[in-house]
């Protein structure tokens, strides 16, 4: 089944049932749409019964291993319990971007804030990191991210699928959707190439931690006022030189 447990090095308590009283949430993973990505609701309390090891790294998953979901060919994942934790998306051994046929790399761990997740993409990932770094609400973080990249405040970046909007629209709306998806692609490319660059300098580092550090560098770069241009090499250098892993 698309949301069953697969042979990707997952260990943990697989008999833990999801809370019946929890609000359920489902959505799409998009960077293009990602197939066979692992999606879960993080357990903010880090209960021992919810610790799951995925590809050698421990995560606290609401519902334990039974709480893991896998995206289908459309990038969709089935319902998760909405128990307060952020949504995380990890690569499996056969995750793929269906729009390009390229592998979905572990250098691009995606996320979305608690209470959201209808779309999980590089923009929602930056929003969630801004929430964690600055202790603000998701809506405040989304507004700041939009402002940082010159995106109109009329778009709800916490729920917007720019790929779907582009396909369903014409004219200025389609142009706006393309511009927003370009920002998402630039964030993803920075996380991937930045992680590769750091690892090339120190091969003892692990990919997941390095990717998180690159994302933190980008979050720091947008923390001030004004817009950020991710096509500017000066901006990219500033982000990468600020990266500290561990």
CSV table of C-alpha atoms in Angstrom, one decimal:
chain,number,residue,atom,x,y,z
A,1,UNK,CA,0.0,0.0,0.0
A,2,UNK,CA,1.1,3.6,-0.6
A,3,UNK,CA,1.1,4.4,3.1
A,4,UNK,CA,2.4,1.1,4.4
A,5,UNK,CA,5.7,0.4,6.1
A,6,UNK,CA,8.4,-0.3,3.5
A,7,UNK,CA,11.9,-1.7,3.7
A,8,UNK,CA,13.8,1.5,4.0
A,9,UNK,CA,15.5,0.9,7.4
A,10,UNK,CA,12.5,1.8,9.5
A,11,UNK,CA,12.4,0.4,13.0
A,12,UNK,CA,10.1,1.2,15.9
A,13,UNK,CA,6.8,0.4,17.6
A,14,UNK,CA,4.6,-0.6,14.7
A,15,UNK,CA,1.5,-1.5,16.7
A,16,UNK,CA,0.9,1.9,18.2
A,17,UNK,CA,-2.5,3.1,17.1
A,18,UNK,CA,-3.2,6.7,16.0
A,19,UNK,CA,-5.3,8.6,18.5
A,20,UNK,CA,-9.0,8.3,17.5
A,21,UNK,CA,-9.7,11.8,18.8
A,22,UNK,CA,-7.0,13.5,16.7
A,23,UNK,CA,-7.9,15.7,13.8
A,24,UNK,CA,-6.8,14.1,10.6
A,25,UNK,CA,-4.9,16.0,7.9
A,26,UNK,CA,-3.7,15.0,4.4
A,27,UNK,CA,-2.1,16.8,1.5
A,28,UNK,CA,0.5,16.9,-1.2
A,29,UNK,CA,4.3,17.0,-1.2
A,30,UNK,CA,5.6,19.2,-4.0
A,31,UNK,CA,8.9,20.2,-5.4
A,32,UNK,CA,7.4,19.0,-8.4
A,33,UNK,CA,5.2,16.3,-6.9
A,34,UNK,CA,7.2,13.8,-5.0
A,35,UNK,CA,6.4,10.1,-5.1
A,36,UNK,CA,7.4,7.6,-2.4
A,37,UNK,CA,8.4,10.3,0.1
A,38,UNK,CA,8.0,9.5,3.8
A,39,UNK,CA,5.6,11.9,5.6
A,40,UNK,CA,4.9,12.0,9.4
A,41,UNK,CA,3.6,14.2,12.1
A,42,UNK,CA,6.3,15.0,14.6
A,43,UNK,CA,5.7,14.1,18.2
A,44,UNK,CA,6.7,17.2,20.1
A,45,UNK,CA,6.7,15.3,23.4
A,46,UNK,CA,9.2,12.8,22.1
A,47,UNK,CA,7.4,9.8,23.8
A,48,UNK,CA,9.6,6.7,23.9
A,49,UNK,CA,7.0,4.6,22.2
A,50,UNK,CA,7.0,7.0,19.2
A,51,UNK,CA,10.7,6.8,18.5
A,52,UNK,CA,11.3,5.5,15.0
A,53,UNK,CA,14.7,5.0,13.3
A,54,UNK,CA,14.7,5.9,9.6
A,55,UNK,CA,17.8,5.3,7.6
A,56,UNK,CA,19.9,5.3,10.8
A,57,UNK,CA,18.5,8.5,12.3
A,58,UNK,CA,16.0,8.6,15.2
A,59,UNK,CA,12.8,10.6,14.8
A,60,UNK,CA,9.7,10.9,17.1
A,61,UNK,CA,6.7,10.1,15.0
A,62,UNK,CA,3.1,10.6,16.2
A,63,UNK,CA,1.7,7.1,16.2
A,64,UNK,CA,5.1,5.4,16.0
A,65,UNK,CA,6.0,3.6,12.8
A,66,UNK,CA,2.3,3.1,12.1
A,67,UNK,CA,2.1,6.9,11.8
A,68,UNK,CA,4.4,7.0,8.7
A,69,UNK,CA,2.8,7.8,5.4
A,70,UNK,CA,4.2,7.5,1.8
A,71,UNK,CA,3.2,9.7,-1.1
A,72,UNK,CA,1.6,8.3,-4.2
A,73,UNK,CA,2.3,9.1,-7.8
A,74,UNK,CA,0.5,12.4,-7.5
A,75,UNK,CA,2.6,13.4,-4.4
A,76,UNK,CA,-0.5,12.9,-2.1
A,77,UNK,CA,-0.3,11.4,1.4
A,78,UNK,CA,-3.1,10.1,3.5
A,79,UNK,CA,-4.4,11.4,6.8
A,80,UNK,CA,-2.1,12.2,9.7
A,81,UNK,CA,-3.1,13.0,13.3
A,82,UNK,CA,-3.0,16.7,13.9
A,83,UNK,CA,-1.7,16.5,17.5
A,84,UNK,CA,0.4,19.7,17.6
A,85,UNK,CA,3.7,18.7,15.9
A,86,UNK,CA,5.1,19.9,12.6
A,87,UNK,CA,4.8,17.7,9.5
A,88,UNK,CA,8.2,16.3,8.2
A,89,UNK,CA,9.0,14.8,4.8
A,90,UNK,CA,12.0,12.6,4.3
A,91,UNK,CA,13.4,10.8,1.3
A,92,UNK,CA,13.1,7.0,1.0
A,93,UNK,CA,15.4,4.9,-1.2
A,94,UNK,CA,13.0,5.3,-4.1
A,95,UNK,CA,11.6,8.8,-3.7
A,96,UNK,CA,11.3,10.6,-7.1
A,97,UNK,CA,10.2,13.9,-8.4
A,98,UNK,CA,7.6,12.8,-10.9
A,99,UNK,CA,8.0,16.0,-13.0
A,100,UNK,CA,11.7,15.3,-13.7
A,101,UNK,CA,12.3,11.7,-12.9
A,102,UNK,CA,15.1,12.7,-10.6
A,103,UNK,CA,15.6,11.3,-7.2
A,104,UNK,CA,14.2,13.2,-4.2
A,105,UNK,CA,17.4,13.7,-2.2
A,106,UNK,CA,17.9,13.5,1.6
A,107,UNK,CA,19.5,16.9,1.2
A,108,UNK,CA,16.0,18.3,0.8
A,109,UNK,CA,14.0,17.5,4.0
A,110,UNK,CA,10.7,19.3,3.7
A,111,UNK,CA,8.3,20.4,6.4
A,112,UNK,CA,5.1,22.4,7.2
A,113,UNK,CA,3.8,24.0,10.4
A,114,UNK,CA,1.4,22.4,12.8
A,115,UNK,CA,-2.2,22.9,11.6
A,116,UNK,CA,-1.2,23.1,8.0
A,117,UNK,CA,0.2,20.7,5.4
A,118,UNK,CA,-2.3,20.6,2.5
A,119,UNK,CA,0.8,21.4,0.6
A,120,UNK,CA,4.4,20.8,1.8
A,121,UNK,CA,7.1,22.3,-0.4
A,122,UNK,CA,10.3,24.3,0.0
A,123,UNK,CA,8.4,27.5,0.9
A,124,UNK,CA,6.4,25.9,3.7
A,125,UNK,CA,9.7,24.4,4.9
A,126,UNK,CA,11.3,27.8,5.1
A,127,UNK,CA,8.2,29.1,6.9
A,128,UNK,CA,8.4,26.3,9.5
A,129,UNK,CA,12.1,27.0,10.1
A,130,UNK,CA,11.3,30.7,10.6
A,131,UNK,CA,8.6,29.7,13.1
A,132,UNK,CA,11.1,27.6,15.0
A,133,UNK,CA,13.9,30.2,14.9
A,134,UNK,CA,11.8,33.2,15.8
A,135,UNK,CA,9.0,31.8,18.0
A,136,UNK,CA,6.3,33.4,15.8
A,137,UNK,CA,3.0,32.0,14.5
A,138,UNK,CA,2.9,30.3,11.1
A,139,UNK,CA,0.8,33.1,9.6
A,140,UNK,CA,3.4,35.7,10.8
A,141,UNK,CA,6.2,33.6,9.4
A,142,UNK,CA,4.4,33.2,6.1
A,143,UNK,CA,3.8,36.9,5.8
A,144,UNK,CA,7.5,37.6,6.4
A,145,UNK,CA,8.6,35.0,3.8
A,146,UNK,CA,6.3,36.4,1.2
A,147,UNK,CA,7.6,39.9,1.9
A,148,UNK,CA,11.2,38.7,1.7
A,149,UNK,CA,10.7,37.3,-1.8
A,150,UNK,CA,8.4,40.0,-3.1
A,151,UNK,CA,5.4,37.7,-3.2
A,152,UNK,CA,1.9,39.3,-2.9
A,153,UNK,CA,0.3,39.0,0.5
A,154,UNK,CA,-2.9,38.0,-1.3
A,155,UNK,CA,-1.4,34.5,-1.6
A,156,UNK,CA,-1.6,32.1,1.4
A,157,UNK,CA,1.8,30.4,1.2
A,158,UNK,CA,0.8,28.0,3.9
A,159,UNK,CA,-1.8,26.4,1.6
A,160,UNK,CA,-0.8,27.5,-1.9
A,161,UNK,CA,0.2,24.9,-4.5
A,162,UNK,CA,1.8,27.1,-7.2
A,163,UNK,CA,2.1,24.1,-9.6
A,164,UNK,CA,-1.6,23.5,-9.5
A,165,UNK,CA,-2.4,27.2,-9.7
A,166,UNK,CA,-0.2,27.6,-12.8
A,167,UNK,CA,-2.0,24.7,-14.5
A,168,UNK,CA,-5.4,26.1,-13.7
A,169,UNK,CA,-4.9,29.7,-14.5
A,170,UNK,CA,-4.0,32.2,-17.3
A,171,UNK,CA,-2.6,35.7,-17.6
A,172,UNK,CA,-1.2,37.5,-14.6
A,173,UNK,CA,-2.3,34.8,-12.1
A,174,UNK,CA,-0.4,32.2,-14.1
A,175,UNK,CA,2.6,34.5,-14.1
A,176,UNK,CA,2.4,34.9,-10.4
A,177,UNK,CA,2.2,31.2,-9.9
A,178,UNK,CA,5.3,30.7,-12.0
A,179,UNK,CA,7.2,33.3,-10.0
A,180,UNK,CA,6.2,31.7,-6.7
A,181,UNK,CA,7.2,28.2,-8.0
A,182,UNK,CA,10.6,29.8,-9.1
A,183,UNK,CA,11.1,30.9,-5.5
A,184,UNK,CA,10.3,27.4,-4.3
A,185,UNK,CA,12.8,25.9,-6.8
A,186,UNK,CA,15.5,28.4,-5.7
A,187,UNK,CA,15.1,27.4,-2.1
A,188,UNK,CA,15.3,23.8,-2.9
A,189,UNK,CA,18.4,24.3,-5.1
A,190,UNK,CA,20.1,26.2,-2.4
A,191,UNK,CA,19.4,23.5,0.2
A,192,UNK,CA,20.7,20.8,-2.2
A,193,UNK,CA,23.7,22.5,-3.7
A,194,UNK,CA,24.6,24.2,-0.4
A,195,UNK,CA,24.5,20.9,1.4
A,196,UNK,CA,26.7,19.3,-1.3
A,197,UNK,CA,29.2,22.2,-1.0
A,198,UNK,CA,29.5,21.9,2.8
A,199,UNK,CA,29.8,18.1,2.7
A,200,UNK,CA,32.6,18.5,0.0
A,201,UNK,CA,34.6,20.4,2.6
A,202,UNK,CA,33.9,18.0,5.5
A,203,UNK,CA,32.8,14.5,4.6
A,204,UNK,CA,32.4,13.6,8.2
A,205,UNK,CA,29.1,15.5,8.4
A,206,UNK,CA,25.8,13.9,7.8
A,207,UNK,CA,23.5,15.0,5.0
A,208,UNK,CA,20.3,15.7,7.1
A,209,UNK,CA,22.1,17.9,9.7
A,210,UNK,CA,24.0,19.8,7.0
A,211,UNK,CA,20.8,20.4,5.1
A,212,UNK,CA,19.1,21.7,8.2
A,213,UNK,CA,22.1,24.1,8.8
A,214,UNK,CA,21.9,25.4,5.3
A,215,UNK,CA,18.1,26.1,5.8
A,216,UNK,CA,19.0,27.9,9.1
A,217,UNK,CA,21.4,30.1,7.2
A,218,UNK,CA,18.7,31.0,4.7
A,219,UNK,CA,16.2,31.7,7.6
A,220,UNK,CA,18.8,34.0,9.1
A,221,UNK,CA,19.3,35.8,5.8
A,222,UNK,CA,15.6,36.7,5.5
A,223,UNK,CA,15.2,37.7,9.1
A,224,UNK,CA,15.8,41.3,8.4
A,225,UNK,CA,13.7,43.7,6.3
A,226,UNK,CA,13.9,44.0,2.6
A,227,UNK,CA,13.8,41.4,-0.2
A,228,UNK,CA,16.2,38.5,-0.8
A,229,UNK,CA,17.4,37.5,-4.3
A,230,UNK,CA,18.4,33.9,-4.4
A,231,UNK,CA,19.8,34.3,-7.9
A,232,UNK,CA,22.4,36.7,-6.5
A,233,UNK,CA,25.7,35.0,-5.8
A,234,UNK,CA,26.4,37.4,-3.0
A,235,UNK,CA,23.2,36.3,-1.2
A,236,UNK,CA,24.1,32.6,-1.7
A,237,UNK,CA,27.7,33.2,-0.4
A,238,UNK,CA,26.3,35.0,2.7
A,239,UNK,CA,24.0,32.1,3.4
A,240,UNK,CA,26.7,29.4,3.0
A,241,UNK,CA,29.4,31.2,5.0
A,242,UNK,CA,27.0,31.4,7.9
A,243,UNK,CA,26.4,27.6,8.0
A,244,UNK,CA,27.3,25.9,11.2
A,245,UNK,CA,26.6,22.2,11.6
A,246,UNK,CA,26.2,20.7,15.0
